[in-house]
Coordinates of N, CA and C and ligand atoms in Angstrom, one line a residue:
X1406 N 146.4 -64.5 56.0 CA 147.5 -64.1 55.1 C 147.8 -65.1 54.1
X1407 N 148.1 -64.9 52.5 CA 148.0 -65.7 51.9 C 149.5 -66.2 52.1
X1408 N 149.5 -67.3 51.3 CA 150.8 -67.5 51.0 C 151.6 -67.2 49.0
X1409 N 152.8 -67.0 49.2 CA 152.5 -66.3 48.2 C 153.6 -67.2 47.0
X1410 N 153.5 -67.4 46.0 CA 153.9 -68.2 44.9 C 155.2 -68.4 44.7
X1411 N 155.8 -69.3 45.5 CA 157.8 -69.0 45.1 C 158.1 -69.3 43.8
X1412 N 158.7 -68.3 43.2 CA 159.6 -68.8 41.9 C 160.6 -69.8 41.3
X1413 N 160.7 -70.3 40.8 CA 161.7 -71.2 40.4 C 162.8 -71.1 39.7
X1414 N 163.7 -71.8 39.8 CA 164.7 -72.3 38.6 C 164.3 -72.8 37.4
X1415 N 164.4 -72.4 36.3 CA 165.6 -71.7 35.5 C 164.1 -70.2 35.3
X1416 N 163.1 -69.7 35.8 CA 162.4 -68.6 35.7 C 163.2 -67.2 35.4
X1417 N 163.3 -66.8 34.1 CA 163.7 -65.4 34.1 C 163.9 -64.6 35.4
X1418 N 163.0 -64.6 35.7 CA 162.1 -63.5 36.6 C 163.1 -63.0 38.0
X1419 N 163.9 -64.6 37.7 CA 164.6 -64.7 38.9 C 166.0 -63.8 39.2
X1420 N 166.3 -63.4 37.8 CA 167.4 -62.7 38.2 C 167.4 -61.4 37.7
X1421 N 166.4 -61.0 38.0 CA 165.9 -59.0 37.9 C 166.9 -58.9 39.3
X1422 N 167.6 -57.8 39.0 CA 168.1 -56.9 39.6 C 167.1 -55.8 40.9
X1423 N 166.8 -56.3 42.0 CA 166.1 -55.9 43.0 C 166.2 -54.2 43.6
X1424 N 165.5 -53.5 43.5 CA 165.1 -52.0 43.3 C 165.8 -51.6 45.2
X1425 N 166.2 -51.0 46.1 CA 166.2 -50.2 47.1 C 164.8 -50.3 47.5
X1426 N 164.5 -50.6 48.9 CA 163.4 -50.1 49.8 C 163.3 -48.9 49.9
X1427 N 162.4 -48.1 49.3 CA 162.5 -46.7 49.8 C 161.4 -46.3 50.6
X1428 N 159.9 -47.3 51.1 CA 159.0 -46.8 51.5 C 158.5 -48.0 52.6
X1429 N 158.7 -47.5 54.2 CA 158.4 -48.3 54.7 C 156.8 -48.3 55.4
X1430 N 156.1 -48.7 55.1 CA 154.7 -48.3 55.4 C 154.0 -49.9 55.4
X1431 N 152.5 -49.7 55.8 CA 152.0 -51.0 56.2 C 152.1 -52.4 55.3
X1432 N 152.3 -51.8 54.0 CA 152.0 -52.9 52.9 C 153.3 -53.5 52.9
X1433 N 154.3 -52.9 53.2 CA 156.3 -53.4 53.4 C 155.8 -54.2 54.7
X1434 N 155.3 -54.2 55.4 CA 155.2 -54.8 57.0 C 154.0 -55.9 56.5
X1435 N 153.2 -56.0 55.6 CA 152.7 -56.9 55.2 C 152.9 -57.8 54.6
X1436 N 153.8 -57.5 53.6 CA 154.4 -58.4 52.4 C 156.0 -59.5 53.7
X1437 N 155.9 -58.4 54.1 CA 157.1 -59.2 55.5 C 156.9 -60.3 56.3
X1438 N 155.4 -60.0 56.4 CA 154.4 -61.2 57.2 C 154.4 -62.1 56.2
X1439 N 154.0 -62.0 55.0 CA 153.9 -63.1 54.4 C 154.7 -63.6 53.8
X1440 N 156.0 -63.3 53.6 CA 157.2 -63.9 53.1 C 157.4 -64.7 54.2
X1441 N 157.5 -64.4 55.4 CA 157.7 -65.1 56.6 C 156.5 -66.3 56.7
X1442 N 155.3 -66.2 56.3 CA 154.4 -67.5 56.6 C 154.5 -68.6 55.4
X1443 N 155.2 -67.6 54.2 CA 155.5 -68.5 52.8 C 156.6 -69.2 53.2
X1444 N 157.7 -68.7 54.1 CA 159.1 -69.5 54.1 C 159.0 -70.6 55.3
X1445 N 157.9 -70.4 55.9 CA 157.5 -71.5 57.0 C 157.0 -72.6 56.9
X1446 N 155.9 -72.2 55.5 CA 155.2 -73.2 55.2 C 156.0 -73.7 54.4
X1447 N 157.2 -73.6 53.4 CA 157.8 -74.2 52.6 C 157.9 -75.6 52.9
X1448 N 158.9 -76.0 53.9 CA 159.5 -75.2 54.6 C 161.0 -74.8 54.2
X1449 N 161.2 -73.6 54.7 CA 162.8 -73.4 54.3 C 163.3 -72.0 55.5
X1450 N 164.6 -71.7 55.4 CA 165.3 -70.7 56.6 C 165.4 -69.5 56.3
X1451 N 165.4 -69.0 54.7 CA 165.4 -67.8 54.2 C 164.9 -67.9 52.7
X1452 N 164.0 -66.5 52.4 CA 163.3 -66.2 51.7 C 163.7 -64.7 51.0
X1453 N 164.4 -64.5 49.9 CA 164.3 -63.1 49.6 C 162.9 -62.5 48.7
X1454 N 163.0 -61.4 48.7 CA 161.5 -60.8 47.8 C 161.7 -61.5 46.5
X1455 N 162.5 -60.9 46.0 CA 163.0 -61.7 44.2 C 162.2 -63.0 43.9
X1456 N 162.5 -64.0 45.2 CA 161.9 -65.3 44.8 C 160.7 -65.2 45.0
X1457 N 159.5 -64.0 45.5 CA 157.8 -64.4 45.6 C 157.6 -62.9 44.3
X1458 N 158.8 -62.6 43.1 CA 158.6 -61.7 42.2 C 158.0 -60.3 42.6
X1459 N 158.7 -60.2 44.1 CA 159.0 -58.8 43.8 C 160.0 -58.2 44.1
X1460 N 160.6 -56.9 43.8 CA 161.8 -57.1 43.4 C 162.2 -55.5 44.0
X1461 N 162.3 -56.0 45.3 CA 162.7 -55.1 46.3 C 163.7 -55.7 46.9
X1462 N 164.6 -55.0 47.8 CA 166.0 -55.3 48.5 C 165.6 -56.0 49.9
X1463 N 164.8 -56.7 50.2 CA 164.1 -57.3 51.2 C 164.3 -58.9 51.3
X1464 N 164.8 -59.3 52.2 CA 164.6 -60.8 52.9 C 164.2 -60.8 54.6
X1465 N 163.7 -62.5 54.4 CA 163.1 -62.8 55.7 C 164.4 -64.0 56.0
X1466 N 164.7 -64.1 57.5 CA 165.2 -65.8 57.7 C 165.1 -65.9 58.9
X1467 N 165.1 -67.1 59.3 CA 164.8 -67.7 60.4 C 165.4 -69.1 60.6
X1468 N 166.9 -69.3 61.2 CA 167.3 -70.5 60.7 C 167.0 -71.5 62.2
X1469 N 166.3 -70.9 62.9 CA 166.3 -71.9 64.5 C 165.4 -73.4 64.1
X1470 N 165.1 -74.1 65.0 CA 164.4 -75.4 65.0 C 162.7 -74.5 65.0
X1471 N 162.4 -74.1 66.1 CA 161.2 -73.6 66.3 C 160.6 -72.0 65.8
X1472 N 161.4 -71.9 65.3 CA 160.8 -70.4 64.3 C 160.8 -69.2 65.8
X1473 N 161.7 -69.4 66.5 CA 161.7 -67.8 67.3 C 162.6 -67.1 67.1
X1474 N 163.5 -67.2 65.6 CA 164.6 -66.4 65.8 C 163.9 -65.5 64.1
X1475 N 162.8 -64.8 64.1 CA 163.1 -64.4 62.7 C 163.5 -63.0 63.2
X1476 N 164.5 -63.2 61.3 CA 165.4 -61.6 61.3 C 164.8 -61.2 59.4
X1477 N 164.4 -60.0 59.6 CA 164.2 -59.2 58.3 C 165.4 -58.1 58.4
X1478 N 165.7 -58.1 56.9 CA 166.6 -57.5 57.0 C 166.6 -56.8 54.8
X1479 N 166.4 -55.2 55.3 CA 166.4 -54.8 54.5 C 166.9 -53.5 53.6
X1480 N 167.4 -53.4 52.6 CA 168.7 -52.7 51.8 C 170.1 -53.3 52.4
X1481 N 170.0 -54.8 53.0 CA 171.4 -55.2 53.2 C 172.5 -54.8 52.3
X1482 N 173.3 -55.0 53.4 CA 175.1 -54.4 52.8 C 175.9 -55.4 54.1
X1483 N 176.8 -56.0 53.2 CA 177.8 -56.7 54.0 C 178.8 -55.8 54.2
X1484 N 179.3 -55.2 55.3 CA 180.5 -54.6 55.5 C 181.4 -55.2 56.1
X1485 N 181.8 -56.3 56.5 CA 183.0 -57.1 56.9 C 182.5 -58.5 56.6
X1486 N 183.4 -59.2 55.7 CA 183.3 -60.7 55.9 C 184.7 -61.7 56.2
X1487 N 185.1 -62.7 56.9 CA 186.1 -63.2 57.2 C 186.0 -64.9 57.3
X1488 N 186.9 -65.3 57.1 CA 186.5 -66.9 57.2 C 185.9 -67.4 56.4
X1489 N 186.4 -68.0 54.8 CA 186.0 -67.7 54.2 C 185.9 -70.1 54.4
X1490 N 184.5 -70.9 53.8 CA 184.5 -71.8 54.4 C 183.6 -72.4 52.8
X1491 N 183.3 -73.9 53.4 CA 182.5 -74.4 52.1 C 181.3 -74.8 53.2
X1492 N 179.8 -74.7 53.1 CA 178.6 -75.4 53.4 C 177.7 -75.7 52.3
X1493 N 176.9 -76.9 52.7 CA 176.0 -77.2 51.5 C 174.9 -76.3 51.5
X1494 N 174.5 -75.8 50.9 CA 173.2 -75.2 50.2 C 172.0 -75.6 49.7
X1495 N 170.9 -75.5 49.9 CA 169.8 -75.7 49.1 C 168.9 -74.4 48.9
X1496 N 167.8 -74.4 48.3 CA 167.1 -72.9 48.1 C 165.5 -73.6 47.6
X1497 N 164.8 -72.9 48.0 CA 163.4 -72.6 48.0 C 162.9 -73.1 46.5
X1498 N 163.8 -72.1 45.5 CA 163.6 -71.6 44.1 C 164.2 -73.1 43.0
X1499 N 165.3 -73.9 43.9 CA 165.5 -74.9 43.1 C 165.4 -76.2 44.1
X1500 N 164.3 -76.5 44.3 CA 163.6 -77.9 44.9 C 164.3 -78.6 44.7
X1501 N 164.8 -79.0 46.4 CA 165.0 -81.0 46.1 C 166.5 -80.9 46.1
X1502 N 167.4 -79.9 45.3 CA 168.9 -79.8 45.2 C 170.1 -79.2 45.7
X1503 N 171.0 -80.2 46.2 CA 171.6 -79.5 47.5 C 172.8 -79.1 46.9
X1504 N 173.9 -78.5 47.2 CA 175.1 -78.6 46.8 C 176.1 -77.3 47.4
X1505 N 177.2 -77.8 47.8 CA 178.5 -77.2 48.4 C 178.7 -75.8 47.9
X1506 N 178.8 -74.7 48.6 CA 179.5 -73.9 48.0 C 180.0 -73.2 49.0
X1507 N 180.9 -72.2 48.7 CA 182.4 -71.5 49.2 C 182.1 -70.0 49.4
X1508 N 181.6 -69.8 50.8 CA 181.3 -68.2 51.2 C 182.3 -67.7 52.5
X1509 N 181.6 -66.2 52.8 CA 182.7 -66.0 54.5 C 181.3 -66.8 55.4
X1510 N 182.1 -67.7 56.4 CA 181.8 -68.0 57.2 C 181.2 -66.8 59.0
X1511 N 182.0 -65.6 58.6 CA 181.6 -64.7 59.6 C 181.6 -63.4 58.6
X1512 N 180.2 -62.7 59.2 CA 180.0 -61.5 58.3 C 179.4 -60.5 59.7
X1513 N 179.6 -59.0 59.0 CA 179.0 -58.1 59.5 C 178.0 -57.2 58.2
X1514 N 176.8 -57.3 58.5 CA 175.9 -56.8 57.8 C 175.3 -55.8 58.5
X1515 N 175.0 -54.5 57.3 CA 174.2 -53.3 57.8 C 173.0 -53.6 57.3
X1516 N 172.1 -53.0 57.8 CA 170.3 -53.0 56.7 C 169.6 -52.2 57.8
X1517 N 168.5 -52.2 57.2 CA 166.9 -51.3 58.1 C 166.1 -52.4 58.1
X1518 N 165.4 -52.3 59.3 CA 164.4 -53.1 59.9 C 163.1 -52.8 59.4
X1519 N 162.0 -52.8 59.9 CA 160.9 -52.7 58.9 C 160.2 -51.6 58.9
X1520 N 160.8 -50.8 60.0 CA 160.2 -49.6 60.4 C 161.2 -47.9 59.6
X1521 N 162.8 -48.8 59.1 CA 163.3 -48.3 58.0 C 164.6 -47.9 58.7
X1522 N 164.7 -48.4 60.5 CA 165.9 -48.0 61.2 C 166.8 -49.1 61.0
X1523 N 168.1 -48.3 61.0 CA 169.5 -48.9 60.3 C 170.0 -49.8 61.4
X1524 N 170.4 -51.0 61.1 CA 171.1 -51.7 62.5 C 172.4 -52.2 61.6
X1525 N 173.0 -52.5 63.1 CA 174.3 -53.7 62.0 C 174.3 -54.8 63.2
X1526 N 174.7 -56.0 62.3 CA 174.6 -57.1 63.0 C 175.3 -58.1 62.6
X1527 N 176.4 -58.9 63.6 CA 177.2 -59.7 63.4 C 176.6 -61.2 63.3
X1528 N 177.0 -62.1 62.3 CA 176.6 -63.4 61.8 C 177.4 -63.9 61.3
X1529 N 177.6 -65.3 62.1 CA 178.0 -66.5 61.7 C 177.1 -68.0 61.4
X1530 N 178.6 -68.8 60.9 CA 177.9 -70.2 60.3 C 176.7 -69.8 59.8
X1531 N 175.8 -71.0 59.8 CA 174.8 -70.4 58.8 C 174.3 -69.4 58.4
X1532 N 174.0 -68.7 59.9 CA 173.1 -67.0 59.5 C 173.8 -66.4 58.9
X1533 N 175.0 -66.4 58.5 CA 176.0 -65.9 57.8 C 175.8 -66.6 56.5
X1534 N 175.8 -67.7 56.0 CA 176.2 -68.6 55.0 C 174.2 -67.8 54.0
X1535 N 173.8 -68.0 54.9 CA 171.8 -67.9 54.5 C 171.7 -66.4 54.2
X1536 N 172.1 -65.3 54.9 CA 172.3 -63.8 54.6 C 172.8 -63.9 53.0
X1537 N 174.2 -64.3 52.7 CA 175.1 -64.2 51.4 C 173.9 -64.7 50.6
X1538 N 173.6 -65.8 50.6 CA 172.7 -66.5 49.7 C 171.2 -65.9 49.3
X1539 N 170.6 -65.1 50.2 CA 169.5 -64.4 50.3 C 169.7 -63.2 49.4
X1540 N 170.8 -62.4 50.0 CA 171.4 -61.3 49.2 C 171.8 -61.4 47.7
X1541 N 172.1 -62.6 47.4 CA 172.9 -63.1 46.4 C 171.1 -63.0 45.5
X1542 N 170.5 -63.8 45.7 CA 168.7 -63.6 45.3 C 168.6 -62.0 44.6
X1543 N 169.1 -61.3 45.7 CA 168.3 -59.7 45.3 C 169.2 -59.1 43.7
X1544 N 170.6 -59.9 43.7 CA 171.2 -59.6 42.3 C 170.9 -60.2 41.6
X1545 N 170.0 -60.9 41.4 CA 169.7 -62.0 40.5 C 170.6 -63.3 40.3
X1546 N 171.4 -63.3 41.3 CA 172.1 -64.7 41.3 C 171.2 -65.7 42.2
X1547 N 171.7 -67.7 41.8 CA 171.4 -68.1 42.4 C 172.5 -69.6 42.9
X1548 N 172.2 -70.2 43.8 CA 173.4 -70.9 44.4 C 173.9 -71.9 43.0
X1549 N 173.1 -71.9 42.3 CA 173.2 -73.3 40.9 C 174.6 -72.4 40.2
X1550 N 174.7 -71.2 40.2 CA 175.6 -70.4 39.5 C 177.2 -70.8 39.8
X1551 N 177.2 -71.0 41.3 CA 178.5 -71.4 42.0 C 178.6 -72.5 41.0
X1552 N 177.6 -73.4 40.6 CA 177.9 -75.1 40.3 C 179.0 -75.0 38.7
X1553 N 179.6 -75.8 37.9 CA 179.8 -76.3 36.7 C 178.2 -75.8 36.1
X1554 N 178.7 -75.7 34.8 CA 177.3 -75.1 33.7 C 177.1 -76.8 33.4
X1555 N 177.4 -77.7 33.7 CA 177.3 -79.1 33.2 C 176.4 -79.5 34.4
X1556 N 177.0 -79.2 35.5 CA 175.5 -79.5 36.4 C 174.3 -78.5 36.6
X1557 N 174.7 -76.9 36.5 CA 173.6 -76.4 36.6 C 172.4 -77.0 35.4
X1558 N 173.0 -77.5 34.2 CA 172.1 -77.5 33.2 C 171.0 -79.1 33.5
X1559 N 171.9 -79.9 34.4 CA 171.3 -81.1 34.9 C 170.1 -80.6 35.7
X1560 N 170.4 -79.9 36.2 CA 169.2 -79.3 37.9 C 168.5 -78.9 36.9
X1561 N 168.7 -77.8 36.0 CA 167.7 -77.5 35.1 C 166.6 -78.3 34.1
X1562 N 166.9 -79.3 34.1 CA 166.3 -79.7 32.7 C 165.7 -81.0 34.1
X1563 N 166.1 -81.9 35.2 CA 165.8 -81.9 36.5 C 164.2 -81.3 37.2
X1564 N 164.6 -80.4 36.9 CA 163.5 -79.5 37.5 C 162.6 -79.0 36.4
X1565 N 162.6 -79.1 35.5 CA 161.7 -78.6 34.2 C 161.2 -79.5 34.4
X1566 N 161.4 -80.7 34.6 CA 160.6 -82.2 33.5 C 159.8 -82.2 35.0
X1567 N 160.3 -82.0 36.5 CA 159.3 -82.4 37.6 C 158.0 -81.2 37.5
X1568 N 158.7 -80.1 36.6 CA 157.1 -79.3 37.0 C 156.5 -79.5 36.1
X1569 N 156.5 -80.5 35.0 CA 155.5 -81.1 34.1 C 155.0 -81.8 34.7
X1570 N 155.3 -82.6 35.7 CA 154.9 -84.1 36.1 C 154.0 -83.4 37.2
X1571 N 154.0 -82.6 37.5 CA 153.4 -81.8 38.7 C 152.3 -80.7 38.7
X1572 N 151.1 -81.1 39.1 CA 150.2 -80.0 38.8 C 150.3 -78.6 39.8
X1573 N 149.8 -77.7 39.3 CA 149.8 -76.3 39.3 C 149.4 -76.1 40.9
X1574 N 150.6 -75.9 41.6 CA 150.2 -75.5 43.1 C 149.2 -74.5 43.4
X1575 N 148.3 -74.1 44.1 CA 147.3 -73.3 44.6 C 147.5 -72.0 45.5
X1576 N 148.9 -71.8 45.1 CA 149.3 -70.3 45.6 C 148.8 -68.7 44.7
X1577 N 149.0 -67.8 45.8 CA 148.7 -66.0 45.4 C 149.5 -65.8 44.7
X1578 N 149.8 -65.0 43.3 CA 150.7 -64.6 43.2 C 151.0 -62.8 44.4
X1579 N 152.2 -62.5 44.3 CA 153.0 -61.9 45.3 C 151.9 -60.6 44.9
X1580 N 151.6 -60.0 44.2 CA 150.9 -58.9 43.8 C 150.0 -58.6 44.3
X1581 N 149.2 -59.3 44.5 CA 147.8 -59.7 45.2 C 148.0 -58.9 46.4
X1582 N 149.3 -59.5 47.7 CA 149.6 -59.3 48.8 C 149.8 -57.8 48.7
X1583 N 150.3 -57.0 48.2 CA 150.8 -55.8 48.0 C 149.3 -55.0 47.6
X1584 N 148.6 -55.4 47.3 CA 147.8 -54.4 46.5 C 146.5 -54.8 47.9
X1585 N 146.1 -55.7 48.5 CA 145.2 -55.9 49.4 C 145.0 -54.5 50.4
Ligands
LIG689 ZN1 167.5 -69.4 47.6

């Protein structure tokens, strides 16, 4: 399975507005695999589609030590959130930078699993904090948004000048996976 190309900060690409799952079939159960071997190998705890440019209502996460807790979860919907708390943050999409932000600490989220059946499922502290933030991906937001436009524009120009200095990683792009 390949791995497949995470997107970056400040990338247009990144805040397309993510389309509804409407077809669950082998290539959704593939692209699932590989979101999951792309957010392992990162490494990181959650992966939405948006960030490997496709732009479906789908995320992977896995926030345990040893990778036995993964949850896919797709066309999420939060229907109860409470506790509302500050945790630090980091993301896949903006390398290297951490920073504080203010979500519910306990949530109830509905979605479909991969075979397209609806569950709902209670989550806190992080699986909770990592769900918002994942979801937040599929609207085209990202955690730098919570920040001042004085620091987001830091992380930005931060992160521009390291992907000059940095040659061209040897990843799929996401398309590839889908079309195999
Ligand atoms: Zn992220």
């Amino acid at each position: 399975m390949p791995l497949l190309e995470i997107l970056e900060f400040p990338d247009p690409r990144l805040r397309t507005r993510a389309a509804p799952v409407t077809v669950f079939d082998a290539a959704l159960s593939r692209l699932i695999d590989d979101m999951f071997e792309t957010m392992y190998a990162a490494p990181g705890i959650g992966l939405a589609a948006s960030q490997v440019d496709v732009h479906r209502r789908l995320l992977v996460m896995d926030v345990s030590n040893d990778r036995s807790e993964p949850l896919v979860f797709i066309n999420p919907e939060v229907v109860a959130r409470e506790e509302i708390g500050v945790m630090e943050e980091g993301c896949l999409s903006v390398p290297g930078i951490y920073d504080e932000v203010e979500r519910a600490q306990r949530i109830r989220v509905r979605a479909q699993d991969r075979d397209g059946k609806v569950f709902e499922r209670e989550l806190d502290g992080i699986r909770a904090v990592c769900l918002q933030h994942e979801m937040d991906h599929l609207d085209g937001k990202l955690f730098v948004d919570y920040l001042s436009s004085l620091k987001r524009d830091r992380i930005r120009r931060k992160l521009e000048k390291e992907r000059r200095d940095r040659p061209a990683a040897g990843r799929t792009p996401a398309g590839a996976a889908l079309t195999r």
